[in-house]
Coordinates of C-alpha atoms and ligand atoms in Angstrom, one line a residue:
M103 CA -36.1 -4.8 -3.2
G104 CA -34.4 -2.1 -5.4
G105 CA -34.2 1.9 -4.3
L106 CA -32.4 4.3 -2.7
Y107 CA -29.7 2.6 0.4
L108 CA -27.9 4.3 2.8
L109 CA -24.6 2.4 4.0
D110 CA -23.8 3.4 7.6
Y111 CA -20.7 1.2 9.1
G112 CA -21.8 2.6 12.1
A113 CA -18.9 5.0 12.7
G114 CA -20.6 8.7 12.5
N115 CA -23.6 10.9 12.6
V116 CA -25.5 9.7 9.5
R117 CA -28.9 10.5 11.7
S118 CA -28.1 14.5 9.6
L119 CA -28.1 12.4 6.1
A120 CA -30.8 10.7 6.8
N121 CA -33.0 14.0 7.7
A122 CA -31.7 16.2 4.7
L123 CA -33.0 12.7 2.5
N124 CA -36.3 13.5 4.7
R125 CA -35.8 16.3 3.6
L126 CA -35.9 16.2 0.0
E127 CA -38.4 13.7 0.5
Y128 CA -36.5 10.9 -0.8
D129 CA -37.1 7.4 1.1
F130 CA -34.2 4.9 1.7
K131 CA -33.2 2.2 2.9
W132 CA -30.7 0.5 5.4
V133 CA -27.4 -1.6 4.1
K134 CA -28.2 -4.0 7.3
K135 CA -26.2 -6.8 5.5
P136 CA -24.0 -7.5 2.5
E137 CA -26.5 -8.6 -0.1
D138 CA -28.5 -4.9 0.2
I139 CA -25.4 -3.4 -1.0
L140 CA -26.4 -5.3 -5.0
E141 CA -30.0 -4.5 -4.1
A142 CA -29.6 -0.7 -4.4
D143 CA -30.6 1.1 -7.2
K144 CA -28.9 4.4 -5.8
L145 CA -26.4 3.6 -3.1
I146 CA -24.9 6.7 -0.6
F147 CA -21.8 5.8 1.6
P148 CA -21.8 8.7 4.5
G149 CA -18.0 8.0 5.2
V150 CA -17.4 10.0 9.0
G151 CA -14.2 9.1 10.7
A152 CA -11.1 7.6 10.3
F153 CA -10.3 6.4 7.3
G154 CA -8.6 3.0 8.7
S155 CA -11.7 2.6 10.6
A156 CA -13.9 2.5 8.0
M157 CA -11.8 0.5 5.4
E158 CA -11.6 -2.3 8.4
L159 CA -15.8 -1.6 9.3
L160 CA -16.1 -2.2 5.5
T161 CA -14.2 -5.6 5.2
S162 CA -15.5 -6.9 8.8
K163 CA -18.8 -6.7 7.6
N164 CA -18.4 -8.2 4.5
Y165 CA -19.1 -5.1 2.4
A166 CA -16.4 -3.7 0.7
E167 CA -16.6 -6.7 -2.5
P168 CA -20.4 -6.1 -2.8
L169 CA -19.4 -2.6 -2.6
K170 CA -17.1 -2.5 -5.4
Q171 CA -19.2 -4.4 -7.8
Y172 CA -22.0 -2.6 -7.1
I173 CA -19.9 0.8 -8.5
K174 CA -18.4 -1.3 -11.3
S175 CA -22.3 -1.9 -12.5
G176 CA -22.7 1.5 -13.0
K177 CA -25.7 2.2 -10.9
P178 CA -25.3 5.7 -9.0
Y179 CA -22.8 5.9 -5.9
M180 CA -22.7 8.8 -3.7
G181 CA -19.5 8.8 -1.1
I182 CA -19.2 11.6 1.2
C183 CA -16.0 12.5 3.1
V184 CA -14.4 9.5 3.4
G185 CA -17.1 8.1 1.2
L186 CA -14.6 10.0 -1.5
Q187 CA -11.3 9.0 0.5
A188 CA -12.9 5.1 0.3
L189 CA -12.0 4.7 -3.5
F190 CA -8.7 5.3 -3.6
H191 CA -5.7 3.2 -3.3
G192 CA -4.9 4.1 0.2
S193 CA -4.0 6.7 2.8
E194 CA -1.4 8.5 4.7
E195 CA -4.0 8.3 8.1
N196 CA -3.6 4.5 8.0
P197 CA -1.0 3.4 5.6
N198 CA -1.0 -0.4 6.1
V199 CA -5.3 -0.3 5.2
P200 CA -5.9 -0.9 1.6
G201 CA -9.1 1.3 0.0
L202 CA -10.8 0.3 -2.8
C203 CA -8.5 1.0 -5.1
I204 CA -10.8 2.0 -8.1
I205 CA -9.0 5.6 -8.5
P206 CA -5.7 5.7 -8.6
G207 CA -3.8 8.0 -5.4
T208 CA -3.2 8.1 -2.2
V209 CA -5.4 10.9 0.3
K210 CA -2.3 12.8 2.4
L211 CA -2.1 14.6 5.6
F212 CA -2.6 18.6 5.1
N213 CA 0.2 20.4 5.5
K214 CA 0.0 21.6 9.3
T215 CA 2.8 24.7 9.0
D216 CA 0.7 27.4 7.2
K217 CA -2.6 26.6 8.3
A218 CA -4.9 25.1 11.4
V219 CA -6.1 21.3 10.7
P220 CA -8.5 19.7 10.3
H221 CA -9.6 22.2 7.4
M222 CA -12.5 22.2 9.5
G223 CA -14.8 25.2 7.8
W224 CA -16.8 26.6 4.9
N225 CA -14.7 27.0 1.4
E226 CA -15.3 27.3 -2.4
V227 CA -15.6 24.9 -4.8
F228 CA -13.6 25.2 -8.0
C229 CA -15.1 23.5 -11.5
V230 CA -12.2 22.4 -13.7
R231 CA -14.8 20.9 -15.9
R232 CA -16.5 23.7 -17.7
I233 CA -19.2 23.1 -20.2
N234 CA -18.5 24.1 -23.4
G235 CA -19.5 27.3 -24.3
I236 CA -20.7 28.5 -21.8
N237 CA -18.5 31.9 -20.3
E238 CA -16.2 32.2 -17.6
D239 CA -18.5 33.7 -15.0
Y240 CA -22.1 31.6 -16.2
P241 CA -23.0 30.0 -12.9
Q242 CA -22.2 26.1 -13.2
D243 CA -25.8 25.1 -12.3
D244 CA -25.2 21.6 -14.6
H245 CA -23.0 19.7 -12.4
H246 CA -25.0 17.9 -10.0
G247 CA -26.1 21.1 -8.3
I248 CA -22.6 22.4 -7.7
K249 CA -22.0 26.0 -8.1
Q250 CA -19.1 27.6 -9.1
G251 CA -18.3 29.9 -6.0
T252 CA -20.7 28.4 -3.6
V253 CA -19.2 27.6 -0.4
Y254 CA -19.4 23.5 1.6
Y255 CA -18.8 22.7 4.6
F256 CA -15.4 20.4 5.0
V257 CA -14.5 18.8 7.9
H258 CA -11.5 16.8 7.5
S259 CA -7.5 16.3 7.9
Y260 CA -6.7 14.5 5.2
A261 CA -7.3 15.0 1.4
V262 CA -6.2 13.7 -1.9
P263 CA -3.8 16.7 -3.5
F264 CA -5.1 17.4 -7.2
T265 CA -3.1 15.9 -10.1
D266 CA -3.0 15.8 -14.1
E267 CA -3.7 11.8 -13.5
L268 CA -7.1 13.0 -12.0
K269 CA -8.6 14.8 -14.2
E270 CA -10.5 12.6 -15.9
W271 CA -11.6 12.0 -12.3
T272 CA -12.5 15.7 -11.0
L273 CA -15.1 17.3 -11.5
A274 CA -14.3 20.3 -9.1
T275 CA -10.9 21.2 -6.9
T276 CA -11.2 23.5 -3.5
Q277 CA -7.7 25.6 -2.1
Y278 CA -6.6 25.1 1.5
G279 CA -3.7 27.3 2.6
K280 CA -2.0 26.7 -0.9
E281 CA -2.7 23.1 -1.1
I282 CA -5.6 21.6 -3.9
F283 CA -7.0 19.0 -3.3
V284 CA -10.1 17.2 -5.2
S285 CA -13.1 18.2 -3.5
V286 CA -15.6 16.4 -5.9
I287 CA -14.8 13.9 -8.1
Q288 CA -17.5 12.4 -10.8
K289 CA -16.9 9.9 -13.7
D290 CA -19.7 7.9 -15.1
N291 CA -21.8 6.8 -12.0
I292 CA -19.8 8.1 -9.4
L293 CA -20.2 11.3 -8.1
C294 CA -18.4 11.5 -4.6
T295 CA -18.0 15.3 -2.6
Q296 CA -15.0 16.0 0.2
F297 CA -17.3 18.4 1.8
H298 CA -20.5 16.9 3.6
P299 CA -23.5 18.1 1.5
E300 CA -25.7 17.1 4.4
K301 CA -24.1 20.1 6.2
S302 CA -23.9 22.4 4.0
G303 CA -27.3 24.3 4.1
Y304 CA -29.2 24.5 1.6
A305 CA -26.6 24.4 -1.0
G306 CA -25.6 21.3 0.2
L307 CA -28.9 19.6 -0.4
K308 CA -29.0 21.2 -3.5
V309 CA -26.1 18.3 -4.7
L310 CA -27.6 15.8 -2.7
R311 CA -31.2 16.3 -4.8
S312 CA -29.3 16.6 -7.9
F313 CA -27.9 13.2 -7.3
L314 CA -31.0 11.7 -7.0
Q315 CA -32.4 13.0 -9.6
G316 CA -29.8 11.4 -11.6
E317 CA -29.4 15.2 -13.6
G318 CA -26.0 15.5 -13.6
I319 CA -25.2 11.8 -15.1
V320 CA -27.7 13.1 -17.8
S321 CA -25.6 16.3 -18.6
N322 CA -22.3 15.0 -18.8
T323 CA -23.5 12.4 -21.2
S324 CA -25.0 15.3 -23.9
R325 CA -22.4 18.0 -23.5
Q326 CA -18.5 18.8 -23.8
F327 CA -16.2 20.1 -21.8
I328 CA -13.5 22.5 -21.3
I329 CA -10.8 21.0 -18.4
R330 CA -9.2 23.8 -17.3
N331 CA -6.0 23.9 -14.1
P332 CA -7.0 25.7 -10.8
E333 CA -4.2 28.2 -10.1
I334 CA -3.3 28.7 -6.8
L335 CA -4.7 31.9 -5.3
P336 CA -2.8 34.2 -3.4
R337 CA -5.8 33.9 -0.6
D338 CA -7.6 30.6 0.0
R339 CA -11.8 30.9 -0.1
F340 CA -12.4 29.4 3.3
T341 CA -14.6 31.2 5.4
K342 CA -14.6 32.6 8.5
R343 CA -17.8 31.1 10.6
I344 CA -20.4 32.8 12.9
I345 CA -21.9 30.3 15.6
A346 CA -24.7 31.0 17.5
C347 CA -24.7 29.2 20.8
L348 CA -27.2 28.2 23.5
D349 CA -26.3 27.6 26.9
V350 CA -29.2 25.7 27.7
R351 CA -30.7 24.5 31.6
T352 CA -34.2 23.7 32.9
N353 CA -35.6 26.9 34.6
D354 CA -37.6 26.3 38.4
Q355 CA -40.4 25.3 36.6
G356 CA -38.4 21.8 35.0
D357 CA -38.6 23.3 31.5
L358 CA -35.2 23.1 29.3
V359 CA -34.8 27.1 28.2
V360 CA -32.1 28.5 26.3
T361 CA -30.3 30.8 29.1
K362 CA -27.3 33.4 29.2
G363 CA -25.1 34.8 31.9
D364 CA -23.3 37.7 32.8
Q365 CA -20.1 36.1 34.0
Y366 CA -21.5 32.9 34.1
D367 CA -24.8 33.9 35.9
V368 CA -27.7 33.1 34.4
R369 CA -30.3 34.7 36.9
E370 CA -32.2 37.5 36.8
C371 CA -31.5 40.2 39.7
N372 CA -35.3 41.6 39.7
D373 CA -34.9 43.9 42.4
G374 CA -32.0 45.2 42.5
S375 CA -31.6 43.8 45.8
G376 CA -28.9 41.0 44.1
V377 CA -31.4 38.8 45.4
S378 CA -31.0 35.4 42.4
G379 CA -34.5 35.7 40.8
Q380 CA -35.3 33.3 37.8
V381 CA -33.2 31.6 35.3
R382 CA -33.1 33.7 32.2
N383 CA -35.8 32.5 29.8
L384 CA -34.5 33.7 26.3
G385 CA -36.3 30.9 24.4
K386 CA -37.0 27.5 23.1
P387 CA -33.5 25.8 22.6
V388 CA -34.8 23.7 19.1
D389 CA -37.1 26.6 17.9
L390 CA -33.9 29.3 18.3
A391 CA -31.7 27.0 16.7
R392 CA -33.6 26.9 13.5
R393 CA -34.0 30.4 13.6
Y394 CA -30.1 30.8 13.5
F395 CA -29.8 28.4 10.8
E396 CA -32.3 30.6 8.6
E397 CA -30.5 33.4 9.4
G398 CA -27.2 32.3 8.3
A399 CA -25.4 31.0 11.1
D400 CA -22.4 28.9 9.9
E401 CA -22.8 26.5 13.1
I402 CA -24.9 26.4 16.2
T403 CA -23.4 24.8 19.8
F404 CA -25.7 23.8 22.9
L405 CA -24.5 23.3 26.2
N406 CA -25.8 22.2 29.2
I407 CA -24.9 23.4 31.1
T408 CA -25.9 22.4 34.7
S409 CA -25.1 18.9 32.7
F410 CA -22.4 18.6 35.9
R411 CA -25.1 17.9 38.4
N412 CA -26.9 14.6 36.3
C413 CA -26.0 12.2 33.8
P414 CA -26.6 13.4 30.9
L415 CA -27.9 10.0 29.5
T416 CA -31.2 10.5 31.5
D417 CA -31.0 14.3 30.6
L418 CA -33.2 12.6 27.5
P419 CA -34.3 16.2 26.7
M420 CA -31.3 17.5 25.3
L421 CA -30.6 14.0 23.3
E422 CA -34.8 14.6 22.0
I423 CA -33.2 18.5 21.4
L424 CA -30.7 17.5 19.0
K425 CA -32.8 15.2 17.5
R426 CA -35.7 17.3 16.9
T427 CA -33.1 20.7 15.7
S428 CA -31.4 18.0 13.0
E429 CA -34.4 17.2 11.5
T430 CA -34.5 20.9 9.8
V431 CA -31.3 22.3 10.7
F432 CA -28.6 21.6 8.0
V433 CA -25.0 22.8 9.3
P434 CA -23.0 21.4 11.9
L435 CA -24.0 21.1 15.7
T436 CA -22.3 20.9 19.1
I437 CA -22.7 19.4 22.1
G438 CA -21.2 20.3 25.7
G439 CA -22.3 19.1 29.2
G440 CA -21.6 16.1 30.5
I441 CA -19.0 14.5 28.4
R442 CA -17.6 12.1 30.6
D443 CA -17.8 9.2 32.3
V444 CA -20.9 9.0 34.6
I445 CA -23.1 6.7 36.4
D446 CA -26.7 6.9 36.4
P447 CA -28.9 6.9 38.8
D448 CA -29.5 3.3 39.0
G449 CA -25.9 2.7 39.4
K450 CA -24.9 1.8 35.7
F451 CA -21.7 2.7 34.2
H452 CA -21.7 4.4 31.0
S453 CA -18.3 5.3 29.4
A454 CA -17.8 9.0 28.2
L455 CA -17.4 7.4 24.6
D456 CA -20.7 5.6 25.2
V457 CA -22.9 9.3 26.3
A458 CA -21.1 10.9 23.0
G459 CA -22.6 8.0 20.8
E460 CA -25.6 8.8 22.2
Y461 CA -25.3 12.5 21.1
F462 CA -23.9 11.5 17.6
R463 CA -26.5 9.4 16.7
S464 CA -29.0 12.0 18.1
G465 CA -27.4 14.8 15.5
A466 CA -24.6 16.2 17.4
D467 CA -21.7 16.7 14.7
K468 CA -19.2 17.6 17.3
V469 CA -19.2 16.9 21.2
S470 CA -17.5 19.2 23.5
I471 CA -15.9 19.0 26.6
G472 CA -15.2 21.5 29.4
S473 CA -14.4 20.0 32.7
D474 CA -13.5 16.6 31.9
A475 CA -10.3 18.1 29.9
V476 CA -9.3 20.2 32.9
Y477 CA -9.4 16.9 35.2
A478 CA -8.1 14.8 32.0
V479 CA -5.0 17.0 32.0
E480 CA -4.3 17.4 35.3
K481 CA -3.8 13.7 35.4
Y482 CA -1.4 14.0 32.6
L483 CA 1.0 16.6 34.0
A484 CA 0.5 14.8 37.6
N485 CA 1.6 11.8 35.2
D486 CA 4.9 13.3 33.4
K487 CA 3.1 14.4 30.5
K488 CA 2.0 10.4 29.3
L489 CA -1.0 9.9 27.8
S490 CA -2.9 7.0 29.4
G491 CA -5.1 6.4 26.3
D492 CA -8.7 6.3 28.1
T493 CA -9.4 9.8 28.6
A494 CA -12.8 11.1 27.0
I495 CA -10.6 13.5 24.5
E496 CA -8.5 10.3 23.3
T497 CA -11.3 7.5 23.5
I498 CA -13.7 9.6 21.2
A499 CA -11.1 11.3 19.1
R500 CA -9.8 7.8 18.5
A501 CA -13.8 6.4 17.4
Y502 CA -14.8 9.3 15.4
G503 CA -11.7 11.3 14.4
S504 CA -10.3 14.6 16.0
Q505 CA -12.4 17.0 14.1
A506 CA -15.5 15.2 16.7
V507 CA -13.7 16.8 19.4
V508 CA -14.1 20.3 21.0
I509 CA -12.5 21.7 24.4
S510 CA -15.1 24.3 25.8
V511 CA -12.3 26.0 28.2
D512 CA -14.0 28.2 30.9
P513 CA -10.8 30.3 32.1
R514 CA -11.0 33.6 34.6
R515 CA -8.3 36.2 34.6
V516 CA -5.3 36.0 37.8
Y517 CA -3.6 38.9 38.3
V518 CA -0.6 39.1 39.6
D519 CA 2.2 42.1 39.5
S520 CA 4.8 40.4 38.4
P521 CA 5.6 36.9 37.0
A522 CA 7.0 35.5 39.9
N523 CA 3.8 35.3 41.5
A524 CA 2.1 33.4 39.3
M525 CA 3.0 30.0 40.6
G526 CA 4.9 29.2 37.6
H527 CA 1.6 29.7 35.2
H528 CA 1.8 31.0 32.0
V529 CA 1.8 35.0 32.2
I530 CA 0.8 37.3 29.4
P531 CA 0.3 41.2 29.7
T532 CA -3.2 42.5 29.7
S533 CA -5.0 45.5 28.8
Y534 CA -7.7 45.0 30.7
P535 CA -6.2 46.3 34.0
G536 CA -6.5 44.7 37.8
P537 CA -8.1 45.7 40.8
K538 CA -4.7 47.5 42.3
G539 CA -3.7 48.3 38.6
E540 CA -2.0 45.0 37.5
T541 CA -1.2 44.9 34.0
L542 CA 0.2 40.9 33.9
C543 CA -2.2 37.9 34.2
W544 CA -2.5 34.6 33.6
Y545 CA -5.8 32.7 33.0
Q546 CA -7.2 29.7 35.4
C547 CA -9.0 27.2 34.0
T548 CA -12.4 26.4 36.4
V549 CA -14.7 23.4 36.4
K550 CA -17.8 23.4 37.0
G551 CA -19.2 26.5 35.0
G552 CA -17.1 28.1 36.5
R553 CA -17.8 27.4 40.0
E554 CA -14.2 26.1 40.9
G555 CA -11.1 26.9 39.7
R556 CA -8.4 24.6 39.0
D557 CA -4.2 25.1 39.6
I558 CA -3.5 25.0 35.6
D559 CA -3.5 27.9 32.8
V560 CA -5.4 27.9 30.0
H561 CA -1.7 27.5 28.0
Q562 CA -1.6 24.0 30.0
L563 CA -5.0 22.8 29.0
V564 CA -4.9 23.6 25.4
T565 CA -1.8 22.5 24.6
A566 CA -2.3 18.7 26.5
C567 CA -5.2 18.6 25.2
E568 CA -4.0 19.2 21.2
T569 CA -1.9 16.0 21.9
M570 CA -4.6 14.0 23.4
G571 CA -6.3 14.6 19.6
A572 CA -9.0 16.9 20.5
G573 CA -10.4 18.9 17.2
E574 CA -11.0 22.0 17.7
I575 CA -11.0 24.7 21.2
L576 CA -14.3 26.6 22.2
L577 CA -12.0 29.4 24.1
N578 CA -14.6 31.1 26.6
C579 CA -13.7 33.9 29.2
M580 CA -15.2 34.5 32.6
D581 CA -14.5 37.9 32.4
K582 CA -16.0 39.2 28.9
D583 CA -19.1 36.6 28.8
G584 CA -22.3 38.7 28.2
T585 CA -20.3 42.2 29.2
N586 CA -20.9 43.1 25.6
S587 CA -17.2 44.7 25.5
G588 CA -15.9 42.5 23.0
Y589 CA -13.6 39.7 23.0
D590 CA -10.8 39.2 24.9
L591 CA -8.3 39.3 22.4
E592 CA -5.1 38.9 24.3
L593 CA -6.5 35.4 25.9
I594 CA -7.4 34.4 22.0
Q595 CA -4.0 35.5 20.5
D596 CA -2.1 33.5 23.1
V597 CA -3.9 30.2 22.5
K598 CA -4.4 31.1 18.5
K599 CA -0.2 30.4 18.6
A600 CA 0.0 27.9 21.0
V601 CA -2.3 25.4 18.9
N602 CA -2.7 23.7 15.5
I603 CA -6.0 23.1 15.6
P604 CA -8.6 25.4 15.5
V605 CA -10.2 28.0 17.6
I606 CA -13.4 29.3 18.4
A607 CA -13.4 32.9 19.9
S608 CA -16.2 33.1 22.4
S609 CA -17.6 35.8 25.5
G610 CA -18.3 39.8 25.0
A611 CA -19.1 40.2 21.3
G612 CA -21.6 43.5 21.6
R613 CA -21.6 45.0 18.0
E614 CA -20.8 43.9 14.4
E615 CA -17.0 45.7 14.9
H616 CA -16.2 43.1 17.8
F617 CA -15.7 40.2 15.2
E618 CA -14.0 42.2 12.3
K619 CA -11.7 42.7 14.9
V620 CA -11.1 39.2 16.6
F621 CA -10.7 37.9 13.1
V622 CA -7.9 40.4 12.0
E623 CA -6.5 40.6 15.5
T624 CA -6.0 37.3 16.2
N625 CA -7.1 34.9 13.0
V626 CA -9.3 32.6 14.9
E627 CA -11.5 30.8 12.3
A628 CA -14.3 31.1 14.0
A629 CA -16.1 33.7 16.4
L630 CA -19.0 32.6 18.8
A631 CA -21.5 35.1 20.2
A632 CA -24.8 33.9 22.7
G633 CA -27.0 37.1 24.1
I634 CA -26.6 39.8 21.1
F635 CA -28.2 36.9 19.1
H636 CA -30.7 35.7 21.8
R637 CA -31.7 40.0 22.7
R638 CA -32.0 40.4 19.0
E639 CA -29.5 43.1 19.1
V640 CA -27.2 41.9 16.3
P641 CA -28.6 40.0 13.6
I642 CA -26.1 37.7 12.1
Q643 CA -26.9 38.8 8.8
S644 CA -25.5 42.2 10.1
V645 CA -22.6 40.6 11.1
K646 CA -21.8 39.3 7.7
N647 CA -22.1 41.9 5.7
Y648 CA -20.2 44.3 8.2
L649 CA -17.1 41.3 7.4
K650 CA -17.8 41.7 4.1
E651 CA -17.6 44.9 3.7
R652 CA -14.3 44.8 5.1
D653 CA -13.1 41.8 2.6
I654 CA -13.8 39.0 5.3
L655 CA -14.3 36.3 4.0
V656 CA -17.9 34.7 5.1
R657 CA -20.8 32.4 3.5
D658 CA -23.6 34.2 1.9
I659 CA -26.6 32.0 2.5
I660 CA -28.9 30.0 0.3
S661 CA -32.7 30.9 1.9
T662 CA -34.1 28.2 -0.7
L663 CA -34.2 24.6 -2.2
Ligands
LIG892 O1 -18.0 21.1 32.3 O2 -18.0 19.6 29.9 O3 -20.3 19.5 31.5 O4 -19.8 21.6 30.3 C1 -20.7 22.8 30.2 C2 -20.8 23.6 29.8 O5 -21.9 24.3 29.6 C3 -19.2 24.4 29.3 O6 -19.3 24.5 27.5 C4 -19.5 25.5 30.1 O7 -18.5 26.6 29.0 C5 -20.7 25.9 30.0 N1 -21.1 26.7 30.8 C6 -21.5 26.0 32.2 N2 -22.1 27.2 33.0 C7 -22.1 28.1 32.4 C8 -22.9 29.2 32.7 O8 -23.4 30.4 31.5 N3 -23.4 29.3 33.6 N4 -21.7 28.3 29.9 C9 -21.8 27.5 30.9 C10 -20.7 29.5 29.4 C11 -19.9 30.2 27.4 C12 -20.4 30.3 26.7 C13 -21.2 31.9 26.1 C14 -19.9 32.4 25.5 C15 -20.8 33.6 24.6 N5 -20.9 30.3 28.8 O9 -21.7 29.4 26.1 O10 -22.5 31.7 25.1 O11 -19.3 33.3 26.5 O12 -22.0 34.7 25.5 P1 -21.5 36.0 25.4 O13 -21.7 36.4 23.5 O14 -23.1 36.4 25.5 O15 -20.8 36.8 26.1 P2 -18.5 20.5 30.9

């Protein structure tokens, strides 16, 4: 049989890797039984989710032993993310679960005091092994397509600290905060990346292609290398993410279109009478997503903004949109709208975990939970902050990892003239005066796309969701949405101080300088925009150029394979 095999143990989004191999025009087969592993001529293990669940699934499927035999056979093995970590003796993530014990060492949790965890975004690799005779500045192209100075997409909370004992195994390291970890393992037939090459744009596809062509292994045998130690830089090379957001809904003719609201109202007011007109149609979801990928978006977010009306599993067009988008877009995809327990039209119950699983299997890397997160936190607060363990956030984070769970917050300002009138809510000073000149407000969470306010503030929501295991906050603002007046910096600063997980600023972007302000004044990891991109008012590259000129790290796109 032979050939290239992918080892899918059923815990995550392997569709993206399959799409990447299709884009590179490589045929492959899926490992379906333990014997397939030893049949393979080349094997890729895309590990997603928690170390423990990966190892338990490998063991329960009787894959672990044949996998160790395969690796020891000398045939080419590529491990991705948890597929790298699994080679080690164990992980702090699940201390009682042994790894494959091929490489000495333990996977450790990042230090959370100086940076957001998970490490979710684009970061540079540093080749600790340089080809002899090549000067320091020469870009490294012979290391399995891995180029010094290029950024790749990482999403993990645990990593292998770089130590002298790992020098013979380590091709490259990456610095995050003040920690240096092993980002590429390469020795003999083994190549493993902590980053996701299938989600790292064309730079990542080049790494996959190099492994598939077997280039790196040849160059290793025929070259002399100089090993050098990575030094801790004053600042890591972690870039800020620019995210394009596509609010999607059916228009009155029943077609799924990309639309955009002004303060969440997506309908045109055609004749100035104030009577709602057509749903704004700003383009087709798959076409726009592909355009943004080519233009340098670091991530694409789809929000199904009328999902509260129906069962997402019957909303097959959204699943289809994800499947088609993930065929040609090789950066992370987030899908939101309707991630909750549902009963479909014929009465069948589907858990939020089932719904999320459908989206992951269709090509999503993250799911975004809006209304259901508000309801879950209301119950959590009413239950003396005891975790129930059965919320959508907890069940999806447990199965797919925290990094797969985003909380989308739809807050609106409630102005008060004094904290005493805020009914115990978290009040902050605002530079946007209220109707009676108030300079204080609290941010009320809403559900159903901003249609219904709840008695819960953003501070309560985000801190509780982090406790429940969410991995990221998508922080919208109804008052700023669609205004092109800039982000709500006070809201964002307040949330950024309240949580340790990454925060995406959203709502209000109008010009390149708005992105600089939000990064400099709030230190968020990412900034999202919709209207200015859909209406072609501000190109993504122009935002990135503006930020680069002001010494804010952003990803350079590699536009060709
Ligand atoms: O409640 O879990 O079913 O999720 C519904 C999802 O749909 C939530 O993420 C919610 O934010 C979103 N949503 C619902 N209704 C609307 C609406 O606009 N009528 N989108 C909506 C809210 C926020 C962003 C927007 C940014 C940037 N829009 O999607 O794109 O504010 O806009 P801008 O750069 O043009 O200012 P559930």
